[in-house]
Structure formats: structure tokens, C-alpha cells
């Protein structure tokens, strides 16, 4: 809706691969490691995560609490809690430039403008003492130096675009005066204000009701269709993923355990964890029978088991699983599985 | 509906209005929030009634009314034939002048009734006292109801309860923070079972848990029901979980029950437009055919329960609404062409749920 991306990256570094579409993804996370220093020791929250996102694509990052899915997103945005958080290794390339090597002022040019984020809890992400109009307008005033009046006019346009009824009247309302769904629309309005190339949505509908969730997912899909941005959808909800994702990365204990195109994962999961999650969904033909349940509990990041993090809960476990951590095996042109026994998992020979 | 003799829980015309006040010093009532507005159902021994609905529909207020934690503005709740919650005469007269007076239940009477109805809370992180050991938490009901178990027998009973819910009986001296979310929810369930109730009210018992843990807790609830003949009121927003565990399902919207029927009827033959919209909006964990799925996306948010629409409360978001919907409130009853009750003037069976 506003001006298109400048041909040269805003921070002035020439971009060698620009225009050679197909060789360089829009965003590539490469062998990312994130650690947190805590009183009880170092927590390795992310251990060698790699994924890539292309324009117009929706990548779902699926995982439970503590799997590292949100920390990876915060590393991309550059909003990890300093000084506890450290990135000992890894690269985050955005259109070929490693964001981790940029100075903070160059990074700030990317954050919010070219890579934007929608947070789970809109009530705590919005500032309670400013009107929503001023918070949306701030995007234009800070990043583009727009005058107060113009910024306000564009805030109204955006609120219309995310379908907030009576946008002009509600400009001067405060966040608490909106419902949960409307607040999430305001967050989306702020995120898409500057036409970002990448939108990271961290559990954008988890706090919302089903019918409102449907509205928000439809809105996100529409924004994406119009602008061709790439979207990273972070969620624990297998239903939401199946509805919107093109490809999936499944995370467990700070690692990627499976990556694949969405249809492949749901048809033939190649990692015991993914398979267990899909089997544990209540389905109509299994009503009244016992649900399949993954035994045990997710690992404690302070005390990770040696070898495969999923081994203590895994029905496919063999002796070497508790000693050798499986790499992300490439098991097809578009998919990988971090399980020594992915062939057996695919065949469904047990479990 | 079951015969009355069979029902362990009878709910009749249950109403809860919260006063809406204004002014800090001279508080005056400016209106009411109609949180629950005329709900009736029966629950039979060993049966599970699922209650689905979105936030603000009154399902958690309903749970509190069933437990006698809130006093109803009108109507009654009978547990095993005993009154747990009746409105005080004066309250009742203000709302519905014609309803007969119902005795005020409190103190010892309420306590006696509560032995048969217990609750499992949503959030296992805040519903267990962090300063109490697991043994004290699970055994606390015996402090309140000393006649339920002789003093010397309590420790053994607590350990048996822990074993029943799949925890180690030797864990009695540990504290809640030493347990994972799923284990904490098991502690909450053990506490709910301590008095051997007939009915367990579960308010979103798995929604705070990780996906891989939810199935464990659902299986536990199903097993306990089989072994102990428990009846559940299972309140949740996850439609597939509710379908899995429920014998009957009630759908709530803005304080009203809009549809009530057997699980298969609600899920494959929904007759109320709201139920149809709710089912069609639920994400299906199967990407095949997602482009062709019929999806009814409702516009806007539910109206405020302080000022609900006249007639049918769903009419402001309903694509079928006509003049009659604003004038006449549709009652929850059998409608032509359906085998279960629905509250819509234009109720019509329409299958929207893909059969995953």
C-alpha cells in the first residue's frame, strides 16, 4: 500500500544476490545457537537450527513450550534479552546479509520495517497509556519521519485495512477498550504498516476464540496474498499449521527434529515425535478408545539427556539413540528427519 | 433426557446476573451483566456432558454456579437430589416475580452437598498452593470434611489417590514446583477425587498443558470415569477434545444454551447457525482438501452480555436473521427435521465438519 522496498537495502550494504531470485532465500537461519546464562547454569535454548523462507511462503515452526521456537524468532528480530542471551554460533541471512554481523543502528533499520513481528499477547505488547492511533502512527513517524497528521491519516487507513469497524472514531481509544480480536488486529496493523518483507507471527491466535482465530488467520492470509511477504508462523497448534502452512519445521528441545512440506508431514511423519503428536489428536473414528499418548514429559533444558533429546520418550529407541545425537538426515529432496530410525518411522513398523 | 431418578445433577433455569456499578463512593447499579441466563440440563451417572463456547459465553460462571461458589440469581442446581444452589427469595423476586421461593442453602448443608460435586481447575500452576506438600493438598478435603475419612487412615488414602492418578505414592512430601504441568494436573484431579464425588466439574482441564501431555490427562479422566462411575461436566473450547470425551454436548452463546444433543448429533448434524460457524472455523489437523473446506467466518465480536440483543442473541452475527429473530426469543427445543434441541427459529441440519 505504501512505497515498495528500495532496490538497495536500507542499511546501505550492497546485496550481491539481489535479482538472482531462486538462489538466495528471503531469510535463511543457518546453524543458529542461542544460550541463556542463568543462576543454575547455561541453558542451551537453541542448538543448531537452520531454516529458510522464500517470498510469499508460509513456514510454520511447530513446537511445545521450551522447544526454542520463540527464541529463534527473537534472535531473528534481534530482541533477545541482553545480557543473559548469547548467540555463540550461527548466521541469520536476510536477503544475503548476515543480520548478526550488523551494527545495532543498521539492525534497527531492518527491525519493524523489513522484518516485523506479531506477538501472542496483544494486551501486554501494546502500550496501555497511549492510544492505538498514536501507536500505529508511531511506526510512520519513527521510521519514515512522517508528520503527525499524515501519520494519523495512514493509521486510519491501516485500521480500515485490518477491518476495525469505525476506525476514525476508534483512533483515540486505548488498548483496553478493544476486544482481544481487535487488539490482535491492531498488532497486525502495526506489523504490516511499513510493508515488511518478512512477518513473524508468534502464536498470533493462541489467546483468541475459535471464530475470532478464523478471522485473524484469514486477515493474515489476505495481507500475505496482497504483499507477497514471507511469513513465519510459530505455533503449537497442529490444526492451524495444517490450515495455512506451506512447509513445516518441527522443534523439540532446541533442535529441529523434522522439516518437510506440509502435506508430507501430515501424510507420513518421519520423526517419532511428530508421529506421536499427530496420533494423539482425538479423531472421530477413535472416539471412546484410549488416545495415543506420548509418554513422559518434555526435556529440561538445564539437564538435557545425552544423544537424542526425544529418546527417553521414544517408542523407536535403540541403544545408540542415548549416546549419538542424530543429525538432521536428508531423507528426500524437500525433507529431513533427525532420527536414526526414520525409515522405520516412515514404514510405520512399530509405535 | 434421562429420568429424574437417574440424574445426579439437575440444573433448572439457572440465571446469574452480575451487577454493573458506577461511582466510587456512592455506588449505584447501572445495569446487569447477564452471564448465565436460563440454562437447564440433566447429567446422568457416569455420563459426560461437554460444554463448548467462546470466552464470555458464561461457561466458567456456569461451573462456579454448579459448585455453589456463586449464588444464582434464579433457578436451581440439584446434586443427587439435594439442592446446592438456590437463589435467595428476595433476589429471585426482583428478577422473576413469579418463580416460587427456593430455600437458601449454606453452611453445613452446602458442605454436605459439595461432597458429591468437586472441581478440577484450568491452570495447574496457580491452583495448587506452592507452600503445601502434595500430601497436604490432596488430603485437604479431609480437613474440611473430617467425617469422610478417619484421621489415621488419611495418609494411606492420599497415597492410594496418587497411585490412582498415575503418580508415585512416595511423592506425598514433595512440593508442586517439583512436578511438571501434566503431573500437577494429576495432583489437582487427585484432590478432586478425595471425597469420592459422583460429579467432577472440569473447567478447561487440559488447555494449559503441552500438546503431548494433553492426551495423557484425557486418557486418565476417561479411565477414572470407567473405574469410578464418575459423571463429568467437561468445559472446554477445544472442539475435538470435547467430542472425544463427551456423551452429550451443549453449545453456549452469550449466557444461553443454543444447542444440546448427543455428540454425534452436534458434530455431524448441527442445526444452530452458531454451532455450524464454530465447527467450520475450528482448524482441522489435515491439510488435504483445505482449499475446498467450507468455512463460515463470522463477522465482528460477540455483543456485550451487559446489553445483549433482543430476541435471539446470535442474530447480530447471523446470516439467517430475519425480523422475527429480533422480536421473539427462540427457545431451546426440538425443531422440525432434527433429533436434538436447538434454539433457532430457522434451525436446519447442515454438516460442516470434515470427518477427520
XYZ file of C-alpha atoms in Angstrom:
707
model
C 0.000 0.000 0.000
C 2.852 2.429 0.555
C 6.119 2.626 -1.357
C 7.840 -0.543 -2.403
C 11.108 -1.755 -0.967
C 14.111 0.271 -2.049
C 16.286 -1.634 -4.524
C 19.314 -1.237 -2.291
C 18.948 -2.443 1.289
C 18.092 0.375 3.596
C 21.286 -0.006 5.604
C 23.381 0.670 2.508
C 25.225 -2.612 2.147
C 25.230 -3.782 -1.449
C 23.377 -7.004 -1.848
C 25.181 -9.318 -4.249
C 22.425 -11.839 -4.771
C 19.539 -9.479 -5.260
C 17.832 -10.097 -8.556
C 19.213 -13.609 -8.830
C 15.957 -14.971 -7.499
C 15.932 -18.610 -6.603
C 19.495 -18.837 -5.389
C 19.143 -16.934 -2.155
C 16.104 -17.286 0.068
C 14.466 -14.231 1.551
C 15.525 -15.234 5.030
C 17.875 -18.042 5.999
C 18.661 -19.126 9.538
C 21.855 -21.133 9.483
C 23.186 -23.289 12.360
C 21.825 -20.889 14.973
C 22.745 -21.433 18.609
C 21.295 -19.382 21.461
C 22.264 -19.728 25.122
C 20.991 -18.070 28.268
C 23.100 -17.580 31.356
C 21.014 -18.406 34.415
C 21.836 -18.833 38.071
C 21.549 -22.576 37.655
C 23.854 -22.747 34.662
C 23.810 -22.178 30.950
C 20.576 -23.046 29.185
C 21.100 -24.024 25.572
C 17.742 -22.967 24.220
C 18.543 -23.289 20.516
C 21.111 -25.808 19.262
C 21.924 -25.545 15.587
C 18.671 -24.546 13.956
C 18.561 -23.904 10.200
C 15.617 -22.975 8.046
C 14.852 -20.857 5.014
C 11.916 -18.736 3.969
C 11.057 -17.587 0.437
C 8.864 -14.648 -0.563
C 5.151 -15.397 -0.404
C 5.772 -18.554 1.573
C 4.354 -19.561 4.956
C 6.727 -21.514 7.160
C 5.252 -22.991 10.307
C 7.525 -23.569 13.284
C 5.788 -26.136 15.457
C 6.830 -26.959 18.984
C 5.879 -27.058 22.640
C 6.919 -24.688 25.374
C 10.691 -24.760 25.766
C 11.338 -26.131 22.281
C 13.158 -22.950 21.237
C 10.648 -21.836 18.619
C 10.111 -18.362 20.043
C 13.764 -17.829 20.961
C 14.719 -18.429 17.327
C 12.225 -15.774 16.292
C 13.543 -13.335 18.864
C 17.070 -13.912 17.543
C 15.870 -13.049 14.019
C 14.237 -9.880 15.286
C 17.230 -9.038 17.459
C 15.117 -8.706 20.577
C 16.711 -11.366 22.789
C 17.119 -10.356 26.425
C 20.643 -8.996 26.747
C 22.946 -9.674 28.535
C 21.713 -13.123 29.569
C 21.259 -14.262 25.985
C 24.231 -15.106 23.808
C 24.498 -16.305 20.219
C 27.738 -18.316 20.187
C 27.298 -19.573 16.640
C 25.166 -19.203 13.579
C 24.064 -16.800 10.894
C 20.780 -15.159 10.059
C 20.910 -14.047 6.455
C 18.249 -11.654 5.277
C 18.470 -11.169 1.506
C 22.064 -12.373 1.737
C 23.212 -10.126 4.578
C 24.051 -11.653 7.948
C 21.931 -9.734 10.431
C 24.060 -10.894 13.351
C 27.082 -9.023 11.980
C 25.241 -5.735 11.545
C 25.719 -2.831 13.929
C 22.732 -2.017 16.112
C 21.689 1.071 14.115
C 21.709 -0.939 10.869
C 19.791 -3.696 12.603
C 17.204 -1.180 13.756
C 16.646 -0.262 10.114
C 15.561 -3.836 9.429
C 13.584 -4.437 12.598
C 9.964 -3.441 12.306
C 10.453 -2.079 8.808
C 11.550 -5.066 6.749
C 11.063 -7.852 9.290
C 8.070 -7.316 11.542
C 6.559 -9.363 14.312
C 3.115 -10.047 15.750
C 3.166 -11.183 19.363
C 0.888 -13.627 21.133
C -0.460 -11.419 23.839
C -1.608 -8.171 22.276
C -2.643 -6.670 25.593
C 0.872 -6.789 27.017
C 2.562 -5.980 23.706
C 0.617 -2.736 23.271
C 1.394 0.227 25.494
C -1.592 0.794 27.794
C -1.048 4.540 28.228
C -1.036 5.534 24.543
C -3.967 5.482 22.169
C -3.875 2.816 19.486
C -3.857 5.559 16.861
C -0.666 7.074 18.228
C 0.972 3.651 18.492
C 0.234 2.805 14.864
C 1.192 6.312 13.734
C 4.471 5.988 15.623
C 5.593 3.425 13.043
C 5.435 6.078 10.319
C 6.787 8.881 12.469
C 9.825 6.958 13.713
C 10.733 5.027 10.587
C 9.736 7.500 7.905
C 9.628 10.863 9.640
C 6.034 11.380 8.604
C 4.234 14.389 10.091
C 1.792 13.794 12.900
C -1.233 14.494 10.751
C -0.165 12.334 7.828
C 0.817 9.509 10.144
C -2.586 9.623 11.778
C -4.334 9.524 8.401
C -2.310 6.486 7.457
C -3.112 4.844 10.797
C -6.799 5.164 9.934
C -6.145 3.598 6.517
C -4.395 0.677 8.186
C -7.122 0.178 10.761
C -9.597 0.051 7.895
C -7.424 -2.471 6.129
C -7.401 -4.816 9.122
C -11.166 -4.225 9.360
C -11.539 -2.429 12.633
C -15.059 -1.023 12.438
C -15.324 2.754 12.807
C -11.557 3.230 12.512
C -11.636 7.023 12.552
C -13.690 7.139 15.757
C -11.604 4.484 17.481
C -8.241 6.105 16.690
C -8.157 7.781 20.083
C -9.211 4.728 22.091
C -6.816 2.899 24.373
C -5.871 -0.795 24.003
C -8.018 -1.902 26.946
C -11.103 -0.554 25.187
C -10.757 -3.158 22.438
C -11.643 -6.855 22.468
C -8.900 -9.472 22.176
C -9.521 -9.989 18.481
C -9.500 -6.252 17.768
C -6.263 -5.808 19.717
C -4.652 -8.527 17.649
C -5.820 -6.657 14.525
C -4.112 -3.528 15.839
C -0.897 -5.514 16.340
C -1.163 -6.780 12.779
C -1.800 -3.232 11.544
C 1.402 -2.072 13.255
C 3.353 -5.025 11.899
C 2.294 -4.509 8.269
C 2.448 -0.700 8.450
C 5.779 -0.471 6.622
C 5.131 -3.326 4.167
C 7.640 -5.755 5.667
C 9.167 -8.489 3.559
C 9.028 -10.964 6.436
C 6.306 -11.216 9.051
C 6.941 -13.341 12.129
C 3.721 -14.286 13.884
C 4.384 -15.820 17.324
C 1.263 -17.716 18.397
C -0.919 -14.962 16.926
C -4.225 -16.643 17.731
C -3.488 -18.726 20.824
C -5.270 -16.349 23.176
C -8.277 -15.989 20.875
C -11.544 -17.813 20.410
C -12.081 -20.152 17.500
C -14.318 -17.864 15.469
C -12.005 -14.892 16.057
C -8.984 -17.051 15.257
C -10.550 -17.812 11.875
C -10.956 -14.071 11.217
C -7.330 -13.311 12.123
C -5.867 -16.161 10.073
C -7.967 -15.057 7.116
C -6.703 -11.497 7.539
C -3.071 -12.638 7.686
C -3.534 -14.765 4.557
C -5.090 -11.819 2.733
C -2.279 -9.438 3.721
C 0.217 -12.013 2.563
C -1.541 -12.508 -0.784
C -1.583 -8.758 -1.410
C 2.028 -8.073 -0.459
C 3.846 -11.322 -1.209
C 5.675 -11.219 2.084
C 7.100 -14.333 3.648
C 5.540 -15.437 6.923
C 6.964 -17.437 9.812
C 4.107 -18.784 11.880
C 5.149 -20.007 15.320
C 2.572 -22.230 16.931
C 1.871 -25.393 18.892
C -1.456 -25.963 17.129
C -1.403 -28.752 14.555
C -4.756 -27.564 13.212
C -3.613 -24.019 12.458
C -0.477 -25.359 10.762
C -2.479 -27.684 8.528
C -4.729 -24.804 7.521
C -2.145 -22.282 6.362
C 1.435 -23.571 6.170
C 3.404 -24.385 3.011
C 6.193 -26.055 4.923
C 6.876 -27.050 8.496
C 9.784 -27.131 10.871
C 9.123 -29.225 13.989
C 11.245 -28.300 17.004
C 11.969 -30.315 20.124
C 14.434 -29.490 22.889
C 16.068 -26.655 20.942
C 16.633 -28.622 17.745
C 14.787 -29.228 14.529
C 13.579 -32.809 14.531
C 11.728 -32.727 11.238
C 11.287 -30.383 8.302
C 9.088 -31.002 5.298
C 6.321 -29.725 3.067
C 3.054 -29.574 4.959
C 1.314 -32.408 3.123
C 4.233 -34.792 3.644
C 4.299 -34.290 7.398
C 0.617 -34.988 7.879
C 0.594 -37.962 5.493
C 3.827 -39.635 6.511
C 5.611 -38.114 9.501
C 9.285 -39.098 9.555
C 10.126 -38.410 13.195
C 8.650 -40.305 16.175
C 7.785 -37.042 17.945
C 5.806 -35.654 15.011
C 4.189 -39.019 14.512
C 3.221 -39.190 18.185
C 1.743 -35.690 18.136
C -0.378 -36.475 15.091
C -1.534 -39.778 16.558
C -2.557 -38.148 19.839
C -5.104 -35.845 18.184
C -8.628 -37.017 19.056
C -10.273 -38.203 15.856
C -13.868 -39.168 15.266
C -13.115 -42.804 14.397
C -11.152 -43.274 17.622
C -13.838 -41.947 19.922
C -14.318 -43.873 23.112
C -10.956 -45.581 22.743
C -7.805 -44.630 24.529
C -5.893 -41.814 22.871
C -2.349 -42.449 21.849
C -0.217 -40.517 24.331
C 3.480 -39.740 24.122
C 4.813 -40.970 27.442
C 6.964 -38.875 29.755
C 7.484 -35.135 29.715
C 9.401 -32.632 27.557
C 13.112 -32.404 28.438
C 14.519 -29.948 30.935
C 16.844 -27.612 29.028
C 19.155 -27.394 32.043
C 19.566 -31.131 32.076
C 19.361 -32.416 28.516
C 19.700 -36.147 28.020
C 22.775 -37.212 26.036
C 22.127 -38.348 22.490
C 18.658 -37.696 21.081
C 16.559 -35.410 23.319
C 13.428 -37.378 22.472
C 14.953 -40.796 23.226
C 13.533 -41.145 26.786
C 10.009 -40.867 25.349
C 10.543 -42.653 22.061
C 8.976 -45.989 21.062
C 11.658 -46.469 18.344
C 14.577 -46.068 20.751
C 17.654 -48.252 20.270
C 20.907 -48.290 22.231
C 22.720 -45.774 20.046
C 19.936 -43.168 20.491
C 21.054 -42.419 24.037
C 24.675 -41.903 23.010
C 24.685 -40.426 19.495
C 22.635 -37.320 18.810
C 21.102 -37.849 15.366
C 21.884 -35.191 12.763
C 19.047 -33.858 10.605
C 19.219 -36.596 7.957
C 18.249 -35.532 4.482
C 15.585 -38.082 3.612
C 14.169 -36.547 0.447
C 14.574 -33.521 -1.808
C 12.451 -31.332 0.464
C 12.556 -33.011 3.816
C 14.711 -34.032 6.717
C 14.362 -36.019 9.935
C 16.601 -36.072 12.985
C 16.012 -39.720 13.805
C 18.444 -42.597 13.312
C 15.446 -44.803 12.521
C 13.473 -42.533 10.200
C 13.000 -45.386 7.721
C 11.190 -47.440 10.337
C 9.123 -44.404 11.333
C 8.106 -43.840 7.716
C 7.230 -47.522 7.257
C 5.237 -47.470 10.447
C 6.786 -50.754 11.520
C 6.028 -50.007 15.146
C 4.889 -47.277 17.544
C -33.297 -36.723 28.691
C -32.777 -39.187 31.457
C -35.393 -39.972 34.033
C -35.062 -37.792 37.107
C -34.188 -40.711 39.343
C -31.214 -41.389 37.149
C -29.830 -37.872 37.179
C -27.018 -36.958 39.552
C -27.176 -33.304 38.553
C -30.306 -31.366 37.682
C -29.993 -27.778 36.541
C -33.159 -25.762 36.038
C -33.500 -22.268 34.593
C -30.191 -21.247 36.082
C -29.603 -17.488 35.973
C -26.674 -15.401 37.152
C -26.652 -11.633 36.746
C -23.708 -9.619 37.989
C -24.477 -6.025 38.949
C -22.741 -3.356 36.913
C -21.986 -0.437 39.210
C -20.770 3.080 38.778
C -19.237 5.627 41.151
C -16.549 5.110 43.792
C -18.241 6.411 46.946
C -21.907 6.287 46.100
C -22.062 3.071 44.156
C -25.183 2.699 42.189
C -26.221 -0.075 39.941
C -26.389 0.984 36.307
C -27.124 -2.373 34.762
C -26.512 -6.088 34.886
C -24.162 -8.475 33.142
C -26.248 -11.424 32.089
C -23.533 -14.060 32.425
C -25.798 -17.099 32.580
C -29.361 -16.596 31.536
C -31.710 -19.530 31.850
C -29.834 -22.813 31.493
C -31.336 -26.230 32.133
C -29.886 -29.710 31.755
C -29.560 -33.071 33.454
C -26.455 -35.127 33.962
C -26.725 -38.862 34.485
C -24.481 -41.142 36.494
C -21.305 -41.943 34.557
C -22.133 -39.514 31.779
C -20.010 -36.732 30.313
C -21.627 -33.512 29.245
C -19.305 -31.311 27.215
C -19.888 -27.562 27.304
C -18.362 -25.573 24.468
C -18.478 -21.889 23.781
C -16.208 -18.898 23.448
C -14.876 -16.603 26.135
C -17.636 -14.564 27.715
C -20.346 -17.115 26.904
C -20.752 -17.896 30.614
C -19.284 -21.381 30.747
C -16.941 -20.666 33.667
C -19.700 -18.858 35.575
C -21.793 -21.962 34.986
C -19.046 -24.091 36.575
C -18.977 -21.851 39.650
C -22.743 -21.995 39.964
C -22.695 -25.788 39.783
C -20.146 -25.846 42.611
C -22.111 -23.402 44.708
C -19.222 -20.923 44.564
C -21.546 -18.270 43.192
C -25.112 -17.798 44.301
C -27.505 -17.899 41.365
C -29.855 -15.009 40.681
C -32.517 -17.510 39.755
C -33.123 -21.173 39.145
C -31.727 -24.204 40.920
C -28.970 -26.801 40.918
C -29.726 -30.163 42.492
C -26.903 -32.609 43.208
C -28.065 -36.187 43.788
C -31.490 -34.806 44.556
C -30.213 -32.205 47.036
C -30.297 -28.512 46.418
C -26.830 -26.946 46.137
C -27.668 -23.541 44.880
C -30.944 -21.815 45.108
C -31.494 -18.125 44.765
C -32.440 -16.186 47.855
C -36.067 -15.268 47.892
C -35.561 -11.543 47.515
C -33.079 -11.858 44.620
C -35.432 -14.119 42.874
C -38.411 -11.874 43.219
C -36.543 -8.976 41.712
C -35.667 -10.931 38.601
C -38.624 -13.204 38.189
C -41.538 -12.308 40.411
C -43.448 -15.481 39.589
C -40.871 -18.124 40.490
C -41.548 -19.848 43.794
C -39.129 -19.273 46.614
C -36.262 -21.717 46.951
C -34.627 -22.453 50.254
C -31.330 -20.807 50.988
C -28.593 -23.416 51.172
C -25.429 -22.701 53.076
C -23.155 -23.844 55.861
C -23.367 -27.481 56.797
C -25.970 -28.283 54.154
C -23.860 -26.860 51.350
C -20.836 -28.739 52.635
C -22.746 -31.996 52.646
C -23.905 -31.474 49.077
C -20.435 -30.494 47.898
C -19.058 -33.876 48.849
C -20.714 -35.146 45.717
C -19.524 -32.452 43.339
C -15.891 -31.440 43.029
C -13.869 -29.433 40.584
C -10.679 -29.644 38.521
C -9.275 -26.224 37.723
C -7.828 -24.993 34.456
C -4.387 -23.860 35.471
C -2.340 -26.387 37.457
C 0.330 -23.733 38.051
C -1.880 -21.400 40.089
C -4.484 -23.744 41.567
C -2.064 -25.610 43.840
C -0.703 -23.856 46.919
C 3.099 -23.717 46.469
C 3.708 -23.840 50.227
C 1.793 -27.072 50.778
C 3.122 -30.551 50.131
C 1.319 -32.771 47.672
C 0.060 -34.881 50.549
C -1.446 -31.829 52.267
C -3.020 -30.602 49.033
C -4.654 -33.907 48.172
C -5.624 -34.520 51.817
C -7.028 -31.055 52.463
C -10.601 -32.091 51.611
C -10.423 -34.445 54.607
C -9.661 -31.471 56.883
C -12.808 -29.770 55.662
C -14.874 -32.956 55.746
C -13.408 -34.833 58.745
C -16.132 -37.463 58.606
C -15.055 -38.515 55.101
C -12.013 -40.392 56.357
C -10.808 -41.265 59.863
C -7.664 -39.398 60.795
C -5.388 -42.422 60.981
C -6.434 -43.541 57.534
C -5.816 -40.290 55.647
C -2.207 -40.765 54.656
C -2.940 -44.174 53.205
C -5.902 -42.746 51.300
C -3.844 -39.900 49.898
C -1.224 -42.349 48.690
C -3.900 -44.508 47.092
C -5.261 -41.423 45.331
C -1.830 -40.524 43.987
C -1.432 -44.026 42.675
C -4.893 -43.880 41.128
C -3.953 -40.818 39.055
C -0.626 -42.294 37.987
C 1.731 -40.563 40.406
C 4.241 -42.137 42.734
C 2.666 -42.626 46.206
C 6.038 -41.732 47.736
C 5.674 -38.176 46.376
C 3.473 -37.039 49.287
C 6.219 -34.915 50.830
C 7.223 -33.099 47.644
C 6.028 -29.648 46.622
C 4.082 -28.646 43.497
C 7.044 -26.875 41.844
C 8.864 -30.204 41.693
C 6.288 -31.505 39.225
C 5.644 -30.865 35.545
C 2.397 -29.315 34.299
C 0.836 -32.667 33.451
C 1.743 -34.112 36.850
C 0.358 -31.040 38.604
C -2.921 -31.511 36.800
C -2.936 -35.092 38.091
C -2.497 -33.714 41.628
C -5.497 -31.444 41.024
C -7.521 -34.419 39.846
C -6.490 -36.481 42.892
C -7.664 -33.649 45.149
C -10.964 -33.556 43.278
C -11.433 -37.283 43.849
C -10.548 -37.312 47.565
C -14.158 -37.161 48.739
C -15.308 -39.774 46.238
C -17.708 -37.420 44.500
C -20.222 -38.530 41.895
C -19.624 -35.491 39.734
C -16.436 -33.766 38.637
C -16.670 -30.329 37.043
C -13.633 -29.896 34.770
C -13.102 -26.322 33.622
C -10.628 -26.396 30.702
C -8.612 -29.185 32.350
C -6.080 -29.628 29.522
C -5.838 -26.273 27.795
C -2.855 -25.096 29.887
C -0.881 -28.261 29.088
C 1.539 -29.017 26.278
C 0.033 -30.862 23.330
C 1.980 -34.053 24.033
C 0.704 -34.094 27.626
C -2.976 -33.402 26.883
C -3.661 -36.934 25.660
C -2.244 -38.412 28.888
C -4.633 -36.369 31.034
C -7.635 -37.059 28.795
C -6.908 -40.798 28.997
C -6.658 -40.526 32.772
C -10.045 -38.801 33.015
C -11.612 -41.445 30.761
C -10.127 -44.283 32.827
C -11.284 -42.758 36.136
C -14.768 -42.405 34.727
C -14.867 -46.092 33.764
C -13.468 -47.264 37.090
C -15.355 -44.967 39.448
C -18.558 -44.294 37.513
C -17.956 -40.537 37.639
C -20.110 -38.039 35.808
C -18.268 -35.136 34.196
C -19.242 -31.647 33.226
C -16.388 -31.023 30.820
C -15.972 -27.383 29.890
C -13.517 -26.661 27.091
C -13.015 -24.670 23.965
C -11.145 -27.393 22.062
C -13.869 -28.983 19.981
C -12.030 -32.197 19.120
C -11.172 -32.878 22.771
C -14.800 -32.314 23.776
C -16.041 -34.629 21.053
C -13.644 -37.336 22.144
C -14.735 -37.421 25.761
C -18.398 -36.345 25.720
C -21.623 -38.318 25.501
C -23.644 -35.160 25.062
C -22.573 -31.653 24.131
C -24.101 -28.279 24.934
C -23.150 -25.186 22.953
C -23.309 -21.853 24.772
C -23.501 -18.360 23.344
C -23.777 -15.219 25.463
C -25.264 -16.888 28.524
C -27.688 -19.151 26.675
C -27.553 -22.770 25.661
C -28.183 -22.626 21.914
C -27.914 -26.312 21.117
C -27.850 -29.504 23.160
C -27.646 -33.055 21.936
C -25.670 -36.250 21.627
C -22.095 -35.746 20.499
C -22.683 -37.208 17.038
C -25.761 -35.021 16.553
C -23.950 -31.837 17.475
C -20.846 -32.579 15.438
C -22.318 -34.102 12.282
C -25.818 -32.634 12.276
C -25.522 -29.197 13.854
C -28.765 -27.267 13.450
C -27.937 -23.893 15.014
C -26.051 -21.403 12.826
C -23.646 -20.569 15.652
C -22.709 -24.222 16.143
C -22.174 -24.505 12.393
C -19.921 -21.446 12.371
C -17.986 -22.669 15.397
C -17.389 -26.120 13.906
C -16.452 -24.799 10.497
C -13.973 -22.322 11.982
C -12.114 -24.933 14.005
C -8.813 -25.721 12.325
C -8.585 -29.305 11.108
C -5.242 -31.065 11.551
C -5.179 -32.354 7.981
C -4.006 -30.179 5.097
C -5.669 -32.333 2.444
C -8.563 -30.527 0.830
C -8.034 -27.359 2.872
C -8.745 -25.189 -0.179
C -12.174 -26.751 -0.605
C -13.276 -26.678 3.015
C -16.425 -24.760 3.720
C -15.682 -22.095 6.249
C -18.233 -19.812 7.828
C -16.271 -16.841 9.103
C -18.439 -14.755 11.398
C -18.106 -11.008 11.321
C -17.340 -8.995 14.419
C -17.191 -9.984 18.064
C -19.899 -11.318 20.356
C -22.035 -8.464 21.748
C -21.638 -7.382 25.365
C -23.519 -9.523 27.909
C -24.447 -6.248 29.626
C -26.603 -5.304 26.675
C -27.484 -8.445 24.731
C -29.545 -8.120 21.560
C -33.299 -8.535 21.811
C -34.816 -11.820 20.741
C -32.108 -14.203 19.593
C -28.697 -13.208 20.975
C -26.867 -14.507 17.942
C -28.905 -12.544 15.390
C -26.416 -9.661 15.098
C -23.825 -12.024 13.619
C -26.182 -14.474 11.924
C -26.598 -14.781 8.186
C -30.088 -16.222 8.567
C -31.507 -13.442 10.751
C -34.986 -12.130 9.923
C -37.376 -9.755 11.687
C -38.759 -12.485 13.915
C -35.301 -13.075 15.410
C -35.257 -9.582 16.898
C -38.797 -9.848 18.239
C -39.066 -13.339 19.615
C -36.505 -15.293 21.562
C -36.063 -18.806 20.144
C -36.340 -21.419 22.895
C -34.128 -24.472 23.248
C -36.438 -27.200 21.942
C -36.806 -29.892 19.319
C -37.198 -28.366 15.869
C -38.636 -29.934 12.700
C -36.111 -32.136 10.938
C -33.778 -32.530 13.918
C -33.497 -35.053 16.750
C -31.962 -32.766 19.311
C -32.770 -29.412 20.853
C -31.692 -26.144 19.301
C -32.614 -22.510 19.882
C -33.058 -21.070 16.393
C -36.188 -20.103 14.502
C -34.553 -21.327 11.310
C -32.743 -24.376 12.646
C -31.667 -26.644 9.854
C -29.193 -29.502 9.853
C -26.075 -28.668 7.910
C -22.941 -30.792 8.042
C -19.899 -28.536 8.124
C -17.322 -30.642 9.908
C -14.967 -32.687 7.779
C -14.804 -36.164 9.261
C -11.223 -36.254 10.427
